[in-house]
mmCIF file with all atom_site columns, C-alpha atoms in Angstrom:
data_model
loop_
_atom_site.group_PDB
_atom_site.id
_atom_site.type_symbol
_atom_site.label_atom_id
_atom_site.label_alt_id
_atom_site.label_comp_id
_atom_site.label_asym_id
_atom_site.label_entity_id
_atom_site.label_seq_id
_atom_site.pdbx_PDB_ins_code
_atom_site.Cartn_x
_atom_site.Cartn_y
_atom_site.Cartn_z
_atom_site.occupancy
_atom_site.B_iso_or_equiv
_atom_site.pdbx_formal_charge
_atom_site.auth_seq_id
_atom_site.auth_comp_id
_atom_site.auth_asym_id
_atom_site.auth_atom_id
_atom_site.pdbx_PDB_model_num
ATOM 1   C CA . GLY V 1 1   ? 14.906  -3.218  8.923   1.00 83.00 ? 1   GLY V CA 1
ATOM 2   C CA . ASP V 1 2   ? 12.871  -4.727  6.138   1.00 89.00 ? 2   ASP V CA 1
ATOM 3   C CA . SER V 1 3   ? 12.875  -2.969  2.786   1.00 92.00 ? 3   SER V CA 1
ATOM 4   C CA . VAL V 1 4   ? 11.822  -3.359  -0.832  1.00 96.00 ? 4   VAL V CA 1
ATOM 5   C CA . THR V 1 5   ? 13.679  -1.924  -3.818  1.00 97.00 ? 5   THR V CA 1
ATOM 6   C CA . GLN V 1 6   ? 12.056  -1.538  -7.210  1.00 96.00 ? 6   GLN V CA 1
ATOM 7   C CA . MET V 1 7   ? 13.384  -0.352  -10.529 1.00 90.00 ? 7   MET V CA 1
ATOM 8   C CA . GLU V 1 8   ? 12.653  3.263   -11.256 1.00 88.00 ? 8   GLU V CA 1
ATOM 9   C CA . GLY V 1 9   ? 10.134  4.174   -13.877 1.00 88.00 ? 9   GLY V CA 1
ATOM 10  C CA . PRO V 1 10  ? 8.492   5.042   -15.989 1.00 95.00 ? 10  PRO V CA 1
ATOM 11  C CA . VAL V 1 11  ? 8.749   1.891   -18.028 1.00 96.00 ? 11  VAL V CA 1
ATOM 12  C CA . THR V 1 12  ? 7.506   2.683   -21.518 1.00 97.00 ? 12  THR V CA 1
ATOM 13  C CA . LEU V 1 13  ? 6.542   -0.189  -23.821 1.00 97.00 ? 13  LEU V CA 1
ATOM 14  C CA . SER V 1 14  ? 4.609   -0.788  -26.981 1.00 97.00 ? 14  SER V CA 1
ATOM 15  C CA . GLU V 1 15  ? 1.591   -3.060  -26.915 1.00 97.00 ? 15  GLU V CA 1
ATOM 16  C CA . GLU V 1 16  ? 2.468   -6.787  -27.021 1.00 97.00 ? 16  GLU V CA 1
ATOM 17  C CA . ALA V 1 17  ? 5.998   -6.183  -25.698 1.00 97.00 ? 17  ALA V CA 1
ATOM 18  C CA . PHE V 1 18  ? 7.503   -8.285  -22.906 1.00 98.00 ? 18  PHE V CA 1
ATOM 19  C CA . LEU V 1 19  ? 7.499   -6.726  -19.453 1.00 97.00 ? 19  LEU V CA 1
ATOM 20  C CA . THR V 1 20  ? 9.863   -7.135  -16.535 1.00 97.00 ? 20  THR V CA 1
ATOM 21  C CA . ILE V 1 21  ? 9.746   -4.984  -13.428 1.00 97.00 ? 21  ILE V CA 1
ATOM 22  C CA . ASN V 1 22  ? 12.534  -5.800  -11.006 1.00 97.00 ? 22  ASN V CA 1
ATOM 23  C CA . CYS V 1 23  ? 11.985  -6.106  -7.263  1.00 98.00 ? 23  CYS V CA 1
ATOM 24  C CA . THR V 1 24  ? 14.476  -7.113  -4.586  1.00 97.00 ? 24  THR V CA 1
ATOM 25  C CA . TYR V 1 25  ? 13.927  -7.239  -0.859  1.00 96.00 ? 25  TYR V CA 1
ATOM 26  C CA . THR V 1 26  ? 15.697  -7.249  2.467   1.00 94.00 ? 26  THR V CA 1
ATOM 27  C CA . ALA V 1 27  ? 14.072  -9.051  5.371   1.00 91.00 ? 27  ALA V CA 1
ATOM 28  C CA . THR V 1 28  ? 15.214  -10.645 8.597   1.00 83.00 ? 28  THR V CA 1
ATOM 29  C CA . GLY V 1 29  ? 12.540  -13.327 8.646   1.00 77.00 ? 29  GLY V CA 1
ATOM 30  C CA . TYR V 1 30  ? 10.762  -15.393 6.023   1.00 84.00 ? 30  TYR V CA 1
ATOM 31  C CA . PRO V 1 31  ? 8.551   -12.874 4.277   1.00 91.00 ? 31  PRO V CA 1
ATOM 32  C CA . SER V 1 32  ? 5.581   -13.276 2.021   1.00 92.00 ? 32  SER V CA 1
ATOM 33  C CA . LEU V 1 33  ? 5.836   -11.226 -1.158  1.00 95.00 ? 33  LEU V CA 1
ATOM 34  C CA . PHE V 1 34  ? 3.191   -9.329  -3.083  1.00 96.00 ? 34  PHE V CA 1
ATOM 35  C CA . TRP V 1 35  ? 2.613   -7.227  -6.160  1.00 97.00 ? 35  TRP V CA 1
ATOM 36  C CA . TYR V 1 36  ? -0.045  -4.552  -5.932  1.00 97.00 ? 36  TYR V CA 1
ATOM 37  C CA . VAL V 1 37  ? -1.292  -2.484  -8.881  1.00 97.00 ? 37  VAL V CA 1
ATOM 38  C CA . GLN V 1 38  ? -2.848  0.962   -8.926  1.00 94.00 ? 38  GLN V CA 1
ATOM 39  C CA . TYR V 1 39  ? -4.813  1.852   -12.045 1.00 94.00 ? 39  TYR V CA 1
ATOM 40  C CA . PRO V 1 40  ? -5.514  5.528   -12.727 1.00 91.00 ? 40  PRO V CA 1
ATOM 41  C CA . GLY V 1 41  ? -8.189  6.874   -10.396 1.00 88.00 ? 41  GLY V CA 1
ATOM 42  C CA . GLU V 1 42  ? -8.394  3.691   -8.339  1.00 91.00 ? 42  GLU V CA 1
ATOM 43  C CA . GLY V 1 43  ? -7.022  2.352   -5.074  1.00 91.00 ? 43  GLY V CA 1
ATOM 44  C CA . LEU V 1 44  ? -4.221  -0.182  -4.827  1.00 93.00 ? 44  LEU V CA 1
ATOM 45  C CA . GLN V 1 45  ? -5.316  -3.760  -5.419  1.00 94.00 ? 45  GLN V CA 1
ATOM 46  C CA . LEU V 1 46  ? -3.551  -7.054  -4.954  1.00 95.00 ? 46  LEU V CA 1
ATOM 47  C CA . LEU V 1 47  ? -2.275  -8.486  -8.236  1.00 97.00 ? 47  LEU V CA 1
ATOM 48  C CA . LEU V 1 48  ? -0.480  -11.623 -7.064  1.00 97.00 ? 48  LEU V CA 1
ATOM 49  C CA . LYS V 1 49  ? 1.403   -13.095 -4.150  1.00 95.00 ? 49  LYS V CA 1
ATOM 50  C CA . ALA V 1 50  ? 3.849   -15.824 -3.097  1.00 95.00 ? 50  ALA V CA 1
ATOM 51  C CA . THR V 1 51  ? 4.273   -17.025 0.453   1.00 92.00 ? 51  THR V CA 1
ATOM 52  C CA . LYS V 1 52  ? 7.407   -19.156 0.335   1.00 91.00 ? 52  LYS V CA 1
ATOM 53  C CA . ALA V 1 53  ? 10.563  -19.695 -1.646  1.00 93.00 ? 53  ALA V CA 1
ATOM 54  C CA . ASP V 1 54  ? 10.132  -20.966 -5.234  1.00 95.00 ? 54  ASP V CA 1
ATOM 55  C CA . ASP V 1 55  ? 6.402   -20.217 -5.211  1.00 96.00 ? 55  ASP V CA 1
ATOM 56  C CA . LYS V 1 56  ? 5.096   -18.579 -8.358  1.00 97.00 ? 56  LYS V CA 1
ATOM 57  C CA . GLY V 1 57  ? 2.242   -16.120 -8.120  1.00 97.00 ? 57  GLY V CA 1
ATOM 58  C CA . SER V 1 58  ? 0.185   -15.446 -11.229 1.00 97.00 ? 58  SER V CA 1
ATOM 59  C CA . ASN V 1 59  ? -2.854  -13.423 -12.243 1.00 97.00 ? 59  ASN V CA 1
ATOM 60  C CA . LYS V 1 60  ? -4.131  -11.694 -15.389 1.00 96.00 ? 60  LYS V CA 1
ATOM 61  C CA . GLY V 1 61  ? -1.132  -12.938 -17.379 1.00 97.00 ? 61  GLY V CA 1
ATOM 62  C CA . PHE V 1 62  ? 1.366   -11.545 -14.862 1.00 98.00 ? 62  PHE V CA 1
ATOM 63  C CA . GLU V 1 63  ? 3.796   -13.826 -13.037 1.00 98.00 ? 63  GLU V CA 1
ATOM 64  C CA . ALA V 1 64  ? 6.412   -13.494 -10.323 1.00 98.00 ? 64  ALA V CA 1
ATOM 65  C CA . THR V 1 65  ? 8.600   -16.146 -8.704  1.00 98.00 ? 65  THR V CA 1
ATOM 66  C CA . TYR V 1 66  ? 9.868   -15.915 -5.128  1.00 97.00 ? 66  TYR V CA 1
ATOM 67  C CA . ARG V 1 67  ? 13.650  -16.365 -5.389  1.00 96.00 ? 67  ARG V CA 1
ATOM 68  C CA . LYS V 1 68  ? 15.189  -16.661 -1.942  1.00 93.00 ? 68  LYS V CA 1
ATOM 69  C CA . GLU V 1 69  ? 18.734  -17.091 -3.240  1.00 94.00 ? 69  GLU V CA 1
ATOM 70  C CA . THR V 1 70  ? 18.622  -13.733 -5.023  1.00 95.00 ? 70  THR V CA 1
ATOM 71  C CA . THR V 1 71  ? 16.052  -12.115 -2.669  1.00 96.00 ? 71  THR V CA 1
ATOM 72  C CA . SER V 1 72  ? 13.979  -11.154 -5.709  1.00 97.00 ? 72  SER V CA 1
ATOM 73  C CA . PHE V 1 73  ? 10.371  -11.172 -6.876  1.00 98.00 ? 73  PHE V CA 1
ATOM 74  C CA . HIS V 1 74  ? 10.448  -9.782  -10.399 1.00 98.00 ? 74  HIS V CA 1
ATOM 75  C CA . LEU V 1 75  ? 7.140   -9.156  -12.167 1.00 98.00 ? 75  LEU V CA 1
ATOM 76  C CA . GLU V 1 76  ? 6.796   -10.392 -15.759 1.00 98.00 ? 76  GLU V CA 1
ATOM 77  C CA . LYS V 1 77  ? 4.194   -10.447 -18.490 1.00 98.00 ? 77  LYS V CA 1
ATOM 78  C CA . GLY V 1 78  ? 4.668   -11.879 -21.927 1.00 97.00 ? 78  GLY V CA 1
ATOM 79  C CA . SER V 1 79  ? 2.531   -9.420  -23.870 1.00 96.00 ? 79  SER V CA 1
ATOM 80  C CA . VAL V 1 80  ? 1.381   -6.155  -22.331 1.00 97.00 ? 80  VAL V CA 1
ATOM 81  C CA . GLN V 1 81  ? -1.779  -4.287  -23.266 1.00 97.00 ? 81  GLN V CA 1
ATOM 82  C CA . VAL V 1 82  ? -2.629  -0.605  -23.100 1.00 97.00 ? 82  VAL V CA 1
ATOM 83  C CA . SER V 1 83  ? -4.956  -1.452  -20.211 1.00 96.00 ? 83  SER V CA 1
ATOM 84  C CA . ASP V 1 84  ? -1.944  -2.602  -18.161 1.00 97.00 ? 84  ASP V CA 1
ATOM 85  C CA . SER V 1 85  ? -0.785  0.997   -17.841 1.00 97.00 ? 85  SER V CA 1
ATOM 86  C CA . ALA V 1 86  ? -0.656  1.581   -14.095 1.00 97.00 ? 86  ALA V CA 1
ATOM 87  C CA . VAL V 1 87  ? 1.709   1.898   -11.135 1.00 96.00 ? 87  VAL V CA 1
ATOM 88  C CA . TYR V 1 88  ? 3.019   -1.407  -9.784  1.00 98.00 ? 88  TYR V CA 1
ATOM 89  C CA . PHE V 1 89  ? 4.147   -1.800  -6.153  1.00 97.00 ? 89  PHE V CA 1
ATOM 90  C CA . CYS V 1 90  ? 6.187   -4.666  -4.769  1.00 97.00 ? 90  CYS V CA 1
ATOM 91  C CA . ALA V 1 91  ? 5.593   -5.375  -1.084  1.00 96.00 ? 91  ALA V CA 1
ATOM 92  C CA . LEU V 1 92  ? 6.482   -7.807  1.673   1.00 94.00 ? 92  LEU V CA 1
ATOM 93  C CA . ARG V 1 93  ? 5.057   -8.977  4.965   1.00 91.00 ? 93  ARG V CA 1
ATOM 94  C CA . ASP V 1 94  ? 7.538   -10.268 7.522   1.00 86.00 ? 94  ASP V CA 1
ATOM 95  C CA . PRO V 1 95  ? 5.591   -11.606 10.521  1.00 80.00 ? 95  PRO V CA 1
ATOM 96  C CA . MET V 1 96  ? 8.696   -12.533 12.485  1.00 79.00 ? 96  MET V CA 1
ATOM 97  C CA . ASN V 1 97  ? 9.996   -8.987  12.317  1.00 75.00 ? 97  ASN V CA 1
ATOM 98  C CA . THR V 1 98  ? 7.059   -6.624  11.968  1.00 74.00 ? 98  THR V CA 1
ATOM 99  C CA . GLY V 1 99  ? 4.018   -8.760  12.599  1.00 76.00 ? 99  GLY V CA 1
ATOM 100 C CA . PHE V 1 100 ? 1.038   -9.806  10.480  1.00 75.00 ? 100 PHE V CA 1
ATOM 101 C CA . GLN V 1 101 ? -0.421  -6.323  10.262  1.00 81.00 ? 101 GLN V CA 1
ATOM 102 C CA . LYS V 1 102 ? 2.228   -4.456  8.358   1.00 88.00 ? 102 LYS V CA 1
ATOM 103 C CA . LEU V 1 103 ? 3.071   -4.464  4.666   1.00 92.00 ? 103 LEU V CA 1
ATOM 104 C CA . VAL V 1 104 ? 6.331   -2.846  3.546   1.00 93.00 ? 104 VAL V CA 1
ATOM 105 C CA . PHE V 1 105 ? 6.058   -1.338  0.062   1.00 96.00 ? 105 PHE V CA 1
ATOM 106 C CA . GLY V 1 106 ? 8.548   -0.336  -2.577  1.00 96.00 ? 106 GLY V CA 1
ATOM 107 C CA . THR V 1 107 ? 8.378   3.065   -4.214  1.00 96.00 ? 107 THR V CA 1
ATOM 108 C CA . GLY V 1 108 ? 6.328   1.877   -7.192  1.00 96.00 ? 108 GLY V CA 1
ATOM 109 C CA . THR V 1 109 ? 7.086   1.603   -10.903 1.00 97.00 ? 109 THR V CA 1
ATOM 110 C CA . ARG V 1 110 ? 4.906   3.351   -13.449 1.00 97.00 ? 110 ARG V CA 1
ATOM 111 C CA . LEU V 1 111 ? 4.196   1.377   -16.622 1.00 97.00 ? 111 LEU V CA 1
ATOM 112 C CA . LEU V 1 112 ? 3.059   3.180   -19.753 1.00 97.00 ? 112 LEU V CA 1
ATOM 113 C CA . VAL V 1 113 ? 1.923   1.060   -22.694 1.00 97.00 ? 113 VAL V CA 1
ATOM 114 C CA . SER V 1 114 ? 1.312   2.702   -26.049 1.00 97.00 ? 114 SER V CA 1
ATOM 115 C CA . PRO V 1 115 ? -0.780  1.240   -28.891 1.00 95.00 ? 115 PRO V CA 1
ATOM 116 C CA . GLY C 2 1   ? -20.310 1.289   -3.738  1.00 54.00 ? 1   GLY C CA 1
ATOM 117 C CA . ALA C 2 2   ? -18.938 -1.740  -1.956  1.00 81.00 ? 2   ALA C CA 1
ATOM 118 C CA . GLY C 2 3   ? -15.334 -0.573  -1.745  1.00 92.00 ? 3   GLY C CA 1
ATOM 119 C CA . VAL C 2 4   ? -13.362 1.430   0.797   1.00 96.00 ? 4   VAL C CA 1
ATOM 120 C CA . SER C 2 5   ? -14.478 5.039   0.754   1.00 96.00 ? 5   SER C CA 1
ATOM 121 C CA . GLN C 2 6   ? -12.368 7.981   1.918   1.00 97.00 ? 6   GLN C CA 1
ATOM 122 C CA . SER C 2 7   ? -13.230 11.621  2.382   1.00 96.00 ? 7   SER C CA 1
ATOM 123 C CA . PRO C 2 8   ? -12.341 14.263  1.606   1.00 97.00 ? 8   PRO C CA 1
ATOM 124 C CA . ARG C 2 9   ? -10.498 13.274  -1.533  1.00 96.00 ? 9   ARG C CA 1
ATOM 125 C CA . TYR C 2 10  ? -8.544  16.525  -1.461  1.00 97.00 ? 10  TYR C CA 1
ATOM 126 C CA . LYS C 2 11  ? -7.777  18.789  1.466   1.00 98.00 ? 11  LYS C CA 1
ATOM 127 C CA . VAL C 2 12  ? -5.751  21.982  1.533   1.00 98.00 ? 12  VAL C CA 1
ATOM 128 C CA . ALA C 2 13  ? -4.806  23.230  4.973   1.00 97.00 ? 13  ALA C CA 1
ATOM 129 C CA . LYS C 2 14  ? -2.820  26.148  6.222   1.00 97.00 ? 14  LYS C CA 1
ATOM 130 C CA . ARG C 2 15  ? 0.111   25.275  8.424   1.00 97.00 ? 15  ARG C CA 1
ATOM 131 C CA . GLY C 2 16  ? -1.059  24.945  11.997  1.00 97.00 ? 16  GLY C CA 1
ATOM 132 C CA . GLN C 2 17  ? -4.612  23.892  11.174  1.00 97.00 ? 17  GLN C CA 1
ATOM 133 C CA . ASP C 2 18  ? -6.131  20.646  12.365  1.00 98.00 ? 18  ASP C CA 1
ATOM 134 C CA . VAL C 2 19  ? -7.491  18.187  9.786   1.00 98.00 ? 19  VAL C CA 1
ATOM 135 C CA . ALA C 2 20  ? -9.662  15.077  9.995   1.00 98.00 ? 20  ALA C CA 1
ATOM 136 C CA . LEU C 2 21  ? -9.712  12.374  7.347   1.00 98.00 ? 21  LEU C CA 1
ATOM 137 C CA . ARG C 2 22  ? -12.472 9.798   7.242   1.00 98.00 ? 22  ARG C CA 1
ATOM 138 C CA . CYS C 2 23  ? -12.458 6.177   6.128   1.00 98.00 ? 23  CYS C CA 1
ATOM 139 C CA . ASP C 2 24  ? -15.466 3.919   5.534   1.00 98.00 ? 24  ASP C CA 1
ATOM 140 C CA . PRO C 2 25  ? -14.147 0.362   5.216   1.00 97.00 ? 25  PRO C CA 1
ATOM 141 C CA . ILE C 2 26  ? -15.840 -2.488  3.448   1.00 95.00 ? 26  ILE C CA 1
ATOM 142 C CA . SER C 2 27  ? -18.764 -3.631  5.567   1.00 94.00 ? 27  SER C CA 1
ATOM 143 C CA . GLY C 2 28  ? -17.848 -6.456  7.898   1.00 92.00 ? 28  GLY C CA 1
ATOM 144 C CA . HIS C 2 29  ? -14.102 -6.041  7.553   1.00 93.00 ? 29  HIS C CA 1
ATOM 145 C CA . VAL C 2 30  ? -12.430 -6.588  10.898  1.00 93.00 ? 30  VAL C CA 1
ATOM 146 C CA . SER C 2 31  ? -9.093  -4.969  10.161  1.00 94.00 ? 31  SER C CA 1
ATOM 147 C CA . LEU C 2 32  ? -8.437  -1.377  9.172   1.00 96.00 ? 32  LEU C CA 1
ATOM 148 C CA . PHE C 2 33  ? -5.134  0.232   8.268   1.00 96.00 ? 33  PHE C CA 1
ATOM 149 C CA . TRP C 2 34  ? -3.857  3.732   7.593   1.00 98.00 ? 34  TRP C CA 1
ATOM 150 C CA . TYR C 2 35  ? -0.879  4.333   5.335   1.00 98.00 ? 35  TYR C CA 1
ATOM 151 C CA . GLN C 2 36  ? 0.889   7.543   4.327   1.00 98.00 ? 36  GLN C CA 1
ATOM 152 C CA . GLN C 2 37  ? 2.213   7.952   0.797   1.00 96.00 ? 37  GLN C CA 1
ATOM 153 C CA . ALA C 2 38  ? 4.531   10.869  0.144   1.00 94.00 ? 38  ALA C CA 1
ATOM 154 C CA . LEU C 2 39  ? 5.103   12.054  -3.409  1.00 91.00 ? 39  LEU C CA 1
ATOM 155 C CA . GLY C 2 40  ? 7.158   9.538   -5.375  1.00 88.00 ? 40  GLY C CA 1
ATOM 156 C CA . GLN C 2 41  ? 7.233   7.063   -2.499  1.00 91.00 ? 41  GLN C CA 1
ATOM 157 C CA . GLY C 2 42  ? 5.455   3.866   -1.631  1.00 93.00 ? 42  GLY C CA 1
ATOM 158 C CA . PRO C 2 43  ? 2.818   3.671   1.076   1.00 96.00 ? 43  PRO C CA 1
ATOM 159 C CA . GLU C 2 44  ? 4.184   3.629   4.623   1.00 96.00 ? 44  GLU C CA 1
ATOM 160 C CA . PHE C 2 45  ? 2.327   2.019   7.513   1.00 95.00 ? 45  PHE C CA 1
ATOM 161 C CA . LEU C 2 46  ? 0.835   4.333   10.122  1.00 97.00 ? 46  LEU C CA 1
ATOM 162 C CA . THR C 2 47  ? -1.551  2.339   12.285  1.00 96.00 ? 47  THR C CA 1
ATOM 163 C CA . TYR C 2 48  ? -3.759  -0.754  12.500  1.00 95.00 ? 48  TYR C CA 1
ATOM 164 C CA . PHE C 2 49  ? -7.135  -1.482  14.099  1.00 95.00 ? 49  PHE C CA 1
ATOM 165 C CA . GLN C 2 50  ? -8.752  -4.803  14.786  1.00 94.00 ? 50  GLN C CA 1
ATOM 166 C CA . ASN C 2 51  ? -12.403 -3.892  15.270  1.00 95.00 ? 51  ASN C CA 1
ATOM 167 C CA . GLU C 2 52  ? -12.304 -0.904  17.637  1.00 95.00 ? 52  GLU C CA 1
ATOM 168 C CA . ALA C 2 53  ? -8.948  -1.754  19.192  1.00 96.00 ? 53  ALA C CA 1
ATOM 169 C CA . GLN C 2 54  ? -5.876  0.076   17.949  1.00 96.00 ? 54  GLN C CA 1
ATOM 170 C CA . LEU C 2 55  ? -3.321  -2.717  18.117  1.00 93.00 ? 55  LEU C CA 1
ATOM 171 C CA . ASP C 2 56  ? -0.402  -1.037  16.398  1.00 93.00 ? 56  ASP C CA 1
ATOM 172 C CA . LYS C 2 57  ? 0.348   2.663   16.118  1.00 93.00 ? 57  LYS C CA 1
ATOM 173 C CA . SER C 2 58  ? 4.067   2.312   15.664  1.00 92.00 ? 58  SER C CA 1
ATOM 174 C CA . GLY C 2 59  ? 4.071   4.167   12.343  1.00 93.00 ? 59  GLY C CA 1
ATOM 175 C CA . LEU C 2 60  ? 2.437   7.387   13.512  1.00 96.00 ? 60  LEU C CA 1
ATOM 176 C CA . PRO C 2 61  ? 5.179   9.988   12.976  1.00 95.00 ? 61  PRO C CA 1
ATOM 177 C CA . SER C 2 62  ? 4.414   12.174  15.978  1.00 94.00 ? 62  SER C CA 1
ATOM 178 C CA . ASP C 2 63  ? 1.898   12.776  18.733  1.00 95.00 ? 63  ASP C CA 1
ATOM 179 C CA . ARG C 2 64  ? 0.151   15.222  16.398  1.00 97.00 ? 64  ARG C CA 1
ATOM 180 C CA . PHE C 2 65  ? -1.293  12.198  14.607  1.00 98.00 ? 65  PHE C CA 1
ATOM 181 C CA . PHE C 2 66  ? -4.247  10.432  16.184  1.00 97.00 ? 66  PHE C CA 1
ATOM 182 C CA . ALA C 2 67  ? -6.538  7.736   14.800  1.00 98.00 ? 67  ALA C CA 1
ATOM 183 C CA . GLU C 2 68  ? -9.718  6.230   16.134  1.00 97.00 ? 68  GLU C CA 1
ATOM 184 C CA . ARG C 2 69  ? -12.326 3.657   15.190  1.00 97.00 ? 69  ARG C CA 1
ATOM 185 C CA . PRO C 2 70  ? -14.783 3.882   18.084  1.00 96.00 ? 70  PRO C CA 1
ATOM 186 C CA . GLU C 2 71  ? -17.456 1.461   16.854  1.00 94.00 ? 71  GLU C CA 1
ATOM 187 C CA . GLY C 2 72  ? -15.252 -0.849  14.867  1.00 92.00 ? 72  GLY C CA 1
ATOM 188 C CA . SER C 2 73  ? -16.376 0.494   11.513  1.00 95.00 ? 73  SER C CA 1
ATOM 189 C CA . VAL C 2 74  ? -15.669 4.049   10.350  1.00 97.00 ? 74  VAL C CA 1
ATOM 190 C CA . SER C 2 75  ? -12.251 5.420   11.211  1.00 98.00 ? 75  SER C CA 1
ATOM 191 C CA . THR C 2 76  ? -10.896 8.935   11.453  1.00 98.00 ? 76  THR C CA 1
ATOM 192 C CA . LEU C 2 77  ? -7.290  10.020  11.164  1.00 98.00 ? 77  LEU C CA 1
ATOM 193 C CA . LYS C 2 78  ? -6.709  13.380  12.809  1.00 98.00 ? 78  LYS C CA 1
ATOM 194 C CA . ILE C 2 79  ? -3.645  15.527  12.341  1.00 98.00 ? 79  ILE C CA 1
ATOM 195 C CA . GLN C 2 80  ? -3.207  18.437  14.711  1.00 98.00 ? 80  GLN C CA 1
ATOM 196 C CA . ARG C 2 81  ? -1.205  21.575  13.986  1.00 98.00 ? 81  ARG C CA 1
ATOM 197 C CA . THR C 2 82  ? -0.392  20.461  10.452  1.00 98.00 ? 82  THR C CA 1
ATOM 198 C CA . GLN C 2 83  ? 3.067   21.062  9.049   1.00 97.00 ? 83  GLN C CA 1
ATOM 199 C CA . GLN C 2 84  ? 4.315   21.096  5.475   1.00 96.00 ? 84  GLN C CA 1
ATOM 200 C CA . GLU C 2 85  ? 5.959   17.695  5.854   1.00 96.00 ? 85  GLU C CA 1
ATOM 201 C CA . ASP C 2 86  ? 2.503   16.228  6.521   1.00 97.00 ? 86  ASP C CA 1
ATOM 202 C CA . SER C 2 87  ? 1.612   16.815  2.849   1.00 97.00 ? 87  SER C CA 1
ATOM 203 C CA . ALA C 2 88  ? 0.943   13.373  1.405   1.00 97.00 ? 88  ALA C CA 1
ATOM 204 C CA . VAL C 2 89  ? -1.779  11.000  0.292   1.00 97.00 ? 89  VAL C CA 1
ATOM 205 C CA . TYR C 2 90  ? -3.332  9.184   3.238   1.00 98.00 ? 90  TYR C CA 1
ATOM 206 C CA . LEU C 2 91  ? -4.541  5.726   2.311   1.00 97.00 ? 91  LEU C CA 1
ATOM 207 C CA . CYS C 2 92  ? -7.043  3.655   4.213   1.00 97.00 ? 92  CYS C CA 1
ATOM 208 C CA . ALA C 2 93  ? -7.307  -0.089  3.704   1.00 96.00 ? 93  ALA C CA 1
ATOM 209 C CA . SER C 2 94  ? -9.386  -2.857  5.194   1.00 95.00 ? 94  SER C CA 1
ATOM 210 C CA . SER C 2 95  ? -9.292  -6.627  5.253   1.00 93.00 ? 95  SER C CA 1
ATOM 211 C CA . PRO C 2 96  ? -11.783 -9.260  6.376   1.00 90.00 ? 96  PRO C CA 1
ATOM 212 C CA . GLY C 2 97  ? -9.411  -11.197 8.623   1.00 83.00 ? 97  GLY C CA 1
ATOM 213 C CA . GLN C 2 98  ? -6.972  -10.390 11.354  1.00 80.00 ? 98  GLN C CA 1
ATOM 214 C CA . GLY C 2 99  ? -4.189  -8.101  10.308  1.00 75.00 ? 99  GLY C CA 1
ATOM 215 C CA . ALA C 2 100 ? -2.881  -8.609  6.817   1.00 74.00 ? 100 ALA C CA 1
ATOM 216 C CA . SER C 2 101 ? -2.975  -12.372 7.311   1.00 75.00 ? 101 SER C CA 1
ATOM 217 C CA . THR C 2 102 ? -3.669  -13.117 3.655   1.00 77.00 ? 102 THR C CA 1
ATOM 218 C CA . GLY C 2 103 ? -1.714  -10.107 2.450   1.00 78.00 ? 103 GLY C CA 1
ATOM 219 C CA . GLU C 2 104 ? -4.756  -8.809  0.610   1.00 87.00 ? 104 GLU C CA 1
ATOM 220 C CA . LEU C 2 105 ? -5.701  -5.346  1.691   1.00 92.00 ? 105 LEU C CA 1
ATOM 221 C CA . PHE C 2 106 ? -8.521  -3.426  0.019   1.00 94.00 ? 106 PHE C CA 1
ATOM 222 C CA . PHE C 2 107 ? -7.465  0.180   -0.429  1.00 95.00 ? 107 PHE C CA 1
ATOM 223 C CA . GLY C 2 108 ? -9.448  3.346   -0.863  1.00 95.00 ? 108 GLY C CA 1
ATOM 224 C CA . GLU C 2 109 ? -8.408  5.995   -3.367  1.00 95.00 ? 109 GLU C CA 1
ATOM 225 C CA . GLY C 2 110 ? -6.832  8.085   -0.663  1.00 96.00 ? 110 GLY C CA 1
ATOM 226 C CA . SER C 2 111 ? -7.117  11.592  0.739   1.00 98.00 ? 111 SER C CA 1
ATOM 227 C CA . ARG C 2 112 ? -4.563  14.004  -0.668  1.00 97.00 ? 112 ARG C CA 1
ATOM 228 C CA . LEU C 2 113 ? -3.495  16.529  1.966   1.00 98.00 ? 113 LEU C CA 1
ATOM 229 C CA . THR C 2 114 ? -1.603  19.653  0.965   1.00 98.00 ? 114 THR C CA 1
ATOM 230 C CA . VAL C 2 115 ? -0.306  21.879  3.746   1.00 97.00 ? 115 VAL C CA 1
ATOM 231 C CA . LEU C 2 116 ? 0.578   25.416  2.701   1.00 96.00 ? 116 LEU C CA 1
#
């Protein structure tokens, strides 16, 4: 079945450091890929998405490129801020396999940014 | 507020008790989802409603789990005869369109259930 694998956390960085959070996926169809973020005390919210191969999603300085050849969707940011401290979830939707209603999530990666 | 609201935020139940978790989606949102998030894991799909119709309940782990959305707005997730493995955060999400067609779900903060 479909699955998403993320790097384990926590990822601990100093402010202004470069961030990469790795995400790889397994899917039988042609999935859309997403990054969700959960800030402390809040619900998950969509950060960015990409719907086909080679698409780049971007938002709030974060970027991720849909790489079909490596089945990856790594999240990057050039300069993190303390306010980026949160848990980041990679997810996919595979309509051909599981329909339009279901998102499959990874286990989440906690990011801690210190001043 | 205008977001998805869940109650109670925390629930402690003794094994064997029944619990009911409530979700108020964003007004006007057609689709409603329930996810279960165990400690250290990502959210896992439980069930999906389009208006009042439960179109997918493939993720419900057993017949002790029951969800309803009778008027196409508020939803309740009921767990009968709770067991320790039911301990988790139960997340509700809604979206304005059909299913997760845009991939953007609006999540509540969750209801944390602890079964002793």
